[in-house]
C-alpha positions as a printed Julia matrix, in Angstrom:
272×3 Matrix{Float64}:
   0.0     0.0     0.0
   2.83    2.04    0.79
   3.62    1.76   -3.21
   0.36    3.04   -3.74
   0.73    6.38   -2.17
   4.47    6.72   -3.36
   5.11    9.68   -5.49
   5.84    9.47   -8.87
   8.47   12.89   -9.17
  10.77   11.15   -7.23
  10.64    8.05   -9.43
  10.95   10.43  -12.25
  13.53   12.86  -10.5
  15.83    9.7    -9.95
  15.4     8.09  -13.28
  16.23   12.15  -14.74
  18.97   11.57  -12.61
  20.25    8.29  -14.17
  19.67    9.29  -17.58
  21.83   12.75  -17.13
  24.9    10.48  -15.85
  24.63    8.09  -18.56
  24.83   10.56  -21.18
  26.92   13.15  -19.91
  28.91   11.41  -17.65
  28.0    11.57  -13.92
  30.51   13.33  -11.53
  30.69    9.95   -9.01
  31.26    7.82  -12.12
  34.7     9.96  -12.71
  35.27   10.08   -8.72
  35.37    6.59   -8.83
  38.46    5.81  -11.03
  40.85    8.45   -9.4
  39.73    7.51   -5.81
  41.27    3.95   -6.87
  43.75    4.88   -8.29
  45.09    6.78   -4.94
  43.99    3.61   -3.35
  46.47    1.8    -5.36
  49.03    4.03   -5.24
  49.29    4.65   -1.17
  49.02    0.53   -1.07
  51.74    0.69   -3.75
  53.93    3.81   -1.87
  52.91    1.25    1.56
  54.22   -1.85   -0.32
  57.84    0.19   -1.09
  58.06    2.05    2.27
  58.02   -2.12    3.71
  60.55   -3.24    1.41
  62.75   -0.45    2.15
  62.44   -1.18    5.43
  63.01   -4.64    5.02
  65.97   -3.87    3.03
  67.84   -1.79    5.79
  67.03   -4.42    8.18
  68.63   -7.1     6.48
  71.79   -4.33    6.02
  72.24   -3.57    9.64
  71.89   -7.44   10.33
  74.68   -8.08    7.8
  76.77   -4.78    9.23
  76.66   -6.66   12.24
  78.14   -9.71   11.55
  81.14   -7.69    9.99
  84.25   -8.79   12.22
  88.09   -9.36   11.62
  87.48  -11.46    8.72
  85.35   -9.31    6.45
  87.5    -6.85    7.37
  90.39   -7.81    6.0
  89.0    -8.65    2.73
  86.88   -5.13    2.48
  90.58   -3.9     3.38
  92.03   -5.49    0.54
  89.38   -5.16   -2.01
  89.62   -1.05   -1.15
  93.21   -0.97   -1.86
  92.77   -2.81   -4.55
  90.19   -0.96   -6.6
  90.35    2.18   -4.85
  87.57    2.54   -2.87
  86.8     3.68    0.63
  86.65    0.74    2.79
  82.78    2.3     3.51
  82.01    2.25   -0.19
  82.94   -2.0    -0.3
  81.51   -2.37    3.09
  78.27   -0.93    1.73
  78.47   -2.78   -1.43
  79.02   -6.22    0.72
  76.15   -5.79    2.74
  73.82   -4.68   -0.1
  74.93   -7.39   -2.16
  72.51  -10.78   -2.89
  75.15  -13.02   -2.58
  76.05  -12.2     1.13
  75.73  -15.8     2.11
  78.24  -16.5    -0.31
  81.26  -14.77    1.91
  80.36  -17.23    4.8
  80.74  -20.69    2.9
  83.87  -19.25    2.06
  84.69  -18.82    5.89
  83.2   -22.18    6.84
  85.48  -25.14    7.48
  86.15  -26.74    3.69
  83.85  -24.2     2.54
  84.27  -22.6    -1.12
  87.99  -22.81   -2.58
  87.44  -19.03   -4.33
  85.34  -15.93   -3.73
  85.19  -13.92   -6.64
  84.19   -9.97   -7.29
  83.24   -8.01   -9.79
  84.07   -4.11  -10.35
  82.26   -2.86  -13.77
  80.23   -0.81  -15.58
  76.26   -2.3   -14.64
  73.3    -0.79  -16.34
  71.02    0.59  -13.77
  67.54    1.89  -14.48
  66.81    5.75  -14.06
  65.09    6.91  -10.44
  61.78    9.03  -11.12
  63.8    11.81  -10.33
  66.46   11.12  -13.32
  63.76   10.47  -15.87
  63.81   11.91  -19.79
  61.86   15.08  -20.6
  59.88   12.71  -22.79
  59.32    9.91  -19.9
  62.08    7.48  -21.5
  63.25    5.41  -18.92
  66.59    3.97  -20.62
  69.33    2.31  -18.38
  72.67    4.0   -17.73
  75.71    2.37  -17.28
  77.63    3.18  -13.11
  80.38    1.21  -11.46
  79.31   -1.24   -9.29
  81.05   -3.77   -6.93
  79.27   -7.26   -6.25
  79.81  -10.79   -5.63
  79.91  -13.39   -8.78
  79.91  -17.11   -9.33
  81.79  -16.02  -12.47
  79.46  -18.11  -14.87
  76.14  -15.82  -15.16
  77.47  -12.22  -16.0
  80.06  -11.13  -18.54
  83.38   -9.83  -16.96
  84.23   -6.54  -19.12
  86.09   -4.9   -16.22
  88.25   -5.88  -13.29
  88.23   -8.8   -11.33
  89.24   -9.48   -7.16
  89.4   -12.64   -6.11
  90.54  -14.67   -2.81
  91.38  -18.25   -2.6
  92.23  -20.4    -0.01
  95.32  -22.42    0.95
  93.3   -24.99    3.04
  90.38  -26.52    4.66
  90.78  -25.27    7.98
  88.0   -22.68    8.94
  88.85  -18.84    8.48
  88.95  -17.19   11.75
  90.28  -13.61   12.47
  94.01  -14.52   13.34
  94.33  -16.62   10.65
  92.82  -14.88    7.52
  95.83  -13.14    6.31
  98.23  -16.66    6.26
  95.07  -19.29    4.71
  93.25  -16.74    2.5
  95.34  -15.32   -1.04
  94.18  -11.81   -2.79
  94.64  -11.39   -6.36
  93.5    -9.63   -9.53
  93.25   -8.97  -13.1
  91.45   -6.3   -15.75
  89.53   -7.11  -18.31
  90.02   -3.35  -20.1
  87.44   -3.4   -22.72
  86.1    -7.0   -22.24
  89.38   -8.13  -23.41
  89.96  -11.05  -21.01
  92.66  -12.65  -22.89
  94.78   -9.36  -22.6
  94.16   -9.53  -18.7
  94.87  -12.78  -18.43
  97.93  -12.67  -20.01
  99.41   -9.52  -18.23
  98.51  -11.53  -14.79
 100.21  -14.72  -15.18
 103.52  -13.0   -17.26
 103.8    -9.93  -14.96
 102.24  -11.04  -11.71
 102.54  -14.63  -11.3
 105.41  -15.38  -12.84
 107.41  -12.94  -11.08
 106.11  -13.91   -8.16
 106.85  -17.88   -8.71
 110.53  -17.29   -9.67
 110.88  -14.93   -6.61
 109.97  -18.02   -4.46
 112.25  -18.92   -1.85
 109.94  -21.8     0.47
 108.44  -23.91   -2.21
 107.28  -26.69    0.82
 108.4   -30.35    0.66
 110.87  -29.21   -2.3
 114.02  -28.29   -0.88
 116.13  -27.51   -3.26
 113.67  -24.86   -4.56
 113.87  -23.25   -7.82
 117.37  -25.77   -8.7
 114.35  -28.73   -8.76
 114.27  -29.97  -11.9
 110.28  -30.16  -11.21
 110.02  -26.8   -10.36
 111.94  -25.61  -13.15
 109.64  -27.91  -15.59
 106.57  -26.24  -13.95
 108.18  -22.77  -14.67
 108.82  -23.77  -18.09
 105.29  -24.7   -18.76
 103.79  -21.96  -17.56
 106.39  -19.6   -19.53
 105.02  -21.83  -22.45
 101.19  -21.36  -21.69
 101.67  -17.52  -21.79
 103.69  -17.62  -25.12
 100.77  -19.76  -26.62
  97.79  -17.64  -25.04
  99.8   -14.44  -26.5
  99.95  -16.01  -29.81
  96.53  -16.99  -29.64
  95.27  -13.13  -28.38
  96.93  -12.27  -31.31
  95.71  -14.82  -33.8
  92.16  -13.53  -32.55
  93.0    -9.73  -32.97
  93.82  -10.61  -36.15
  97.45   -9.09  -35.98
  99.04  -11.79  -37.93
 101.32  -10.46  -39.8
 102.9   -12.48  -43.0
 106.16  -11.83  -44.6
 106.62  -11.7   -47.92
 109.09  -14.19  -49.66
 110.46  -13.61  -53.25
 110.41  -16.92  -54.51
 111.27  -16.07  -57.91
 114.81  -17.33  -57.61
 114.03  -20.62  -56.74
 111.05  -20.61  -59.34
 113.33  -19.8   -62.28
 115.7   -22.99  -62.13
 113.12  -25.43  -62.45
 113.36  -26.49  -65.95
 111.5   -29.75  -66.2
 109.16  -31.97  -64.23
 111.81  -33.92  -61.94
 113.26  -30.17  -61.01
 109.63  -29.62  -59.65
 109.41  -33.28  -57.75
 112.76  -32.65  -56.26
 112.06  -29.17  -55.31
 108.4   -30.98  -53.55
């Protein structure tokens, strides 16, 4: 009965109402889209503010681990590549493969723990964006920890290997653990390579006075066959950098000398 004593203009005034929005567009129908679009961005902004914060935690849980040991290899990676020992520290702690640096501690943990220092693209921060929105990577320096088998080494490489299985402790990092390193100028790894083992290693090895068990040292004939073969390896890798730089170079030879004696078919068989 109620129905029966409704009035029609606000039936009509409503359905007025629905017909205005659905052909010019009702003001709540463009709320609607913006209002979740904030809603998505403040869960979005939410989303990042936690993973920041995640982020730093798992830094200052890392910094805090940091004793003697990581210390001396921060030390020597700084000198190396010249960087503050706050820039590697950072680096360390940032890096993905933390985890990596204590199997490498651990008693007959990894044999080698290798870095990288190169040119990685990195993708432009809102703030650094193009005037037309382009957000194209740039290339910046970057130190990180590397299995050496997933990225390409086109810049300078640290590495540390150890001289046993005992475990690494503070007092004994600098006697069981070895620093070296090599560039890769260019991408040219060959080039490195070579320059390591003829004006680094080899050095080094004929400098040797303790060579262990071997007593007689560098008058061994096994030590001197060793020497040799190495010497060898870096004349053949040269040649072969070379070879693949194509810098062969080929003499000419004026065989017209020899050409112009050979009268007759046996001159030609004996000159085969």
């Amino acid at each position: 009965t109620e129905s029966k004593y409704h009035r029609p203009g606000g039936n009509l005034k409503a359905r007025s109402t629905e017909l205005g929005s659905a052909v010019t567009g009702s003001p709540l129908t463009a709320v609607l889209p913006a209002s979740t679009t904030v809603k998505k961005s403040i869960v979005l902004s939410s989303e990042s503010k936690e993973l920041d914060k995640q982020v730093e935690v798992t830094k200052e849980e890392r910094r805090a681990q940091i004793d003697g040991r990581h210390k001396y290899l921060i030390s020597r990676l700084a000198d190396g590549i010249d960087l503050s020992d706050q820039l590697v520290e950072e680096a360390i702690i940032s890096d993905d493969k933390f985890q990596l640096i204590e199997q490498f501690f651990a008693p007959s943990g990894l044999k080698k723990l290798v870095f990288f220092y190169q040119d990685v693209l990195q993708q432009k921060s809102n703030a650094s964006l193009g005037s037309d929105g382009s957000t194209n990577s740039l290339p910046q320096k970057k130190l990180f920890i590397t299995m050496g088998s997933t990225e390409d080494f086109t810049g300078t490489c640290a590495f540390f290997l150890r001289t046993s299985d005992e475990v690494i402790t503070a007092s004994n990092v600098s006697q069981e653990v070895n620093f070296g390193m090599f560039d890769c100028a260019n991408g040219n790894i060959l080039q490195g390579l070579e320059f390591f083992l003829s004006q680094i290693m080899i050095p080094a090895l004929k400098s040797q006075q303790n060579w262990g068990a071997v007593k007689e040292g560098l008058k061994n004939s096994q030590i001197q066959d060793f020497l040799y073969s190495v010497d060898k390896f870096v004349g053949t890798l040269s040649s072969s950098r070379q070879n693949i730089e194509d810098k062969i170079q080929l003499t000419e030879v004026d065989i017209d000398i020899y050409v112009n004696n050979l009268q007759n078919p046996s001159d030609y068989i004996t000159a085969g």
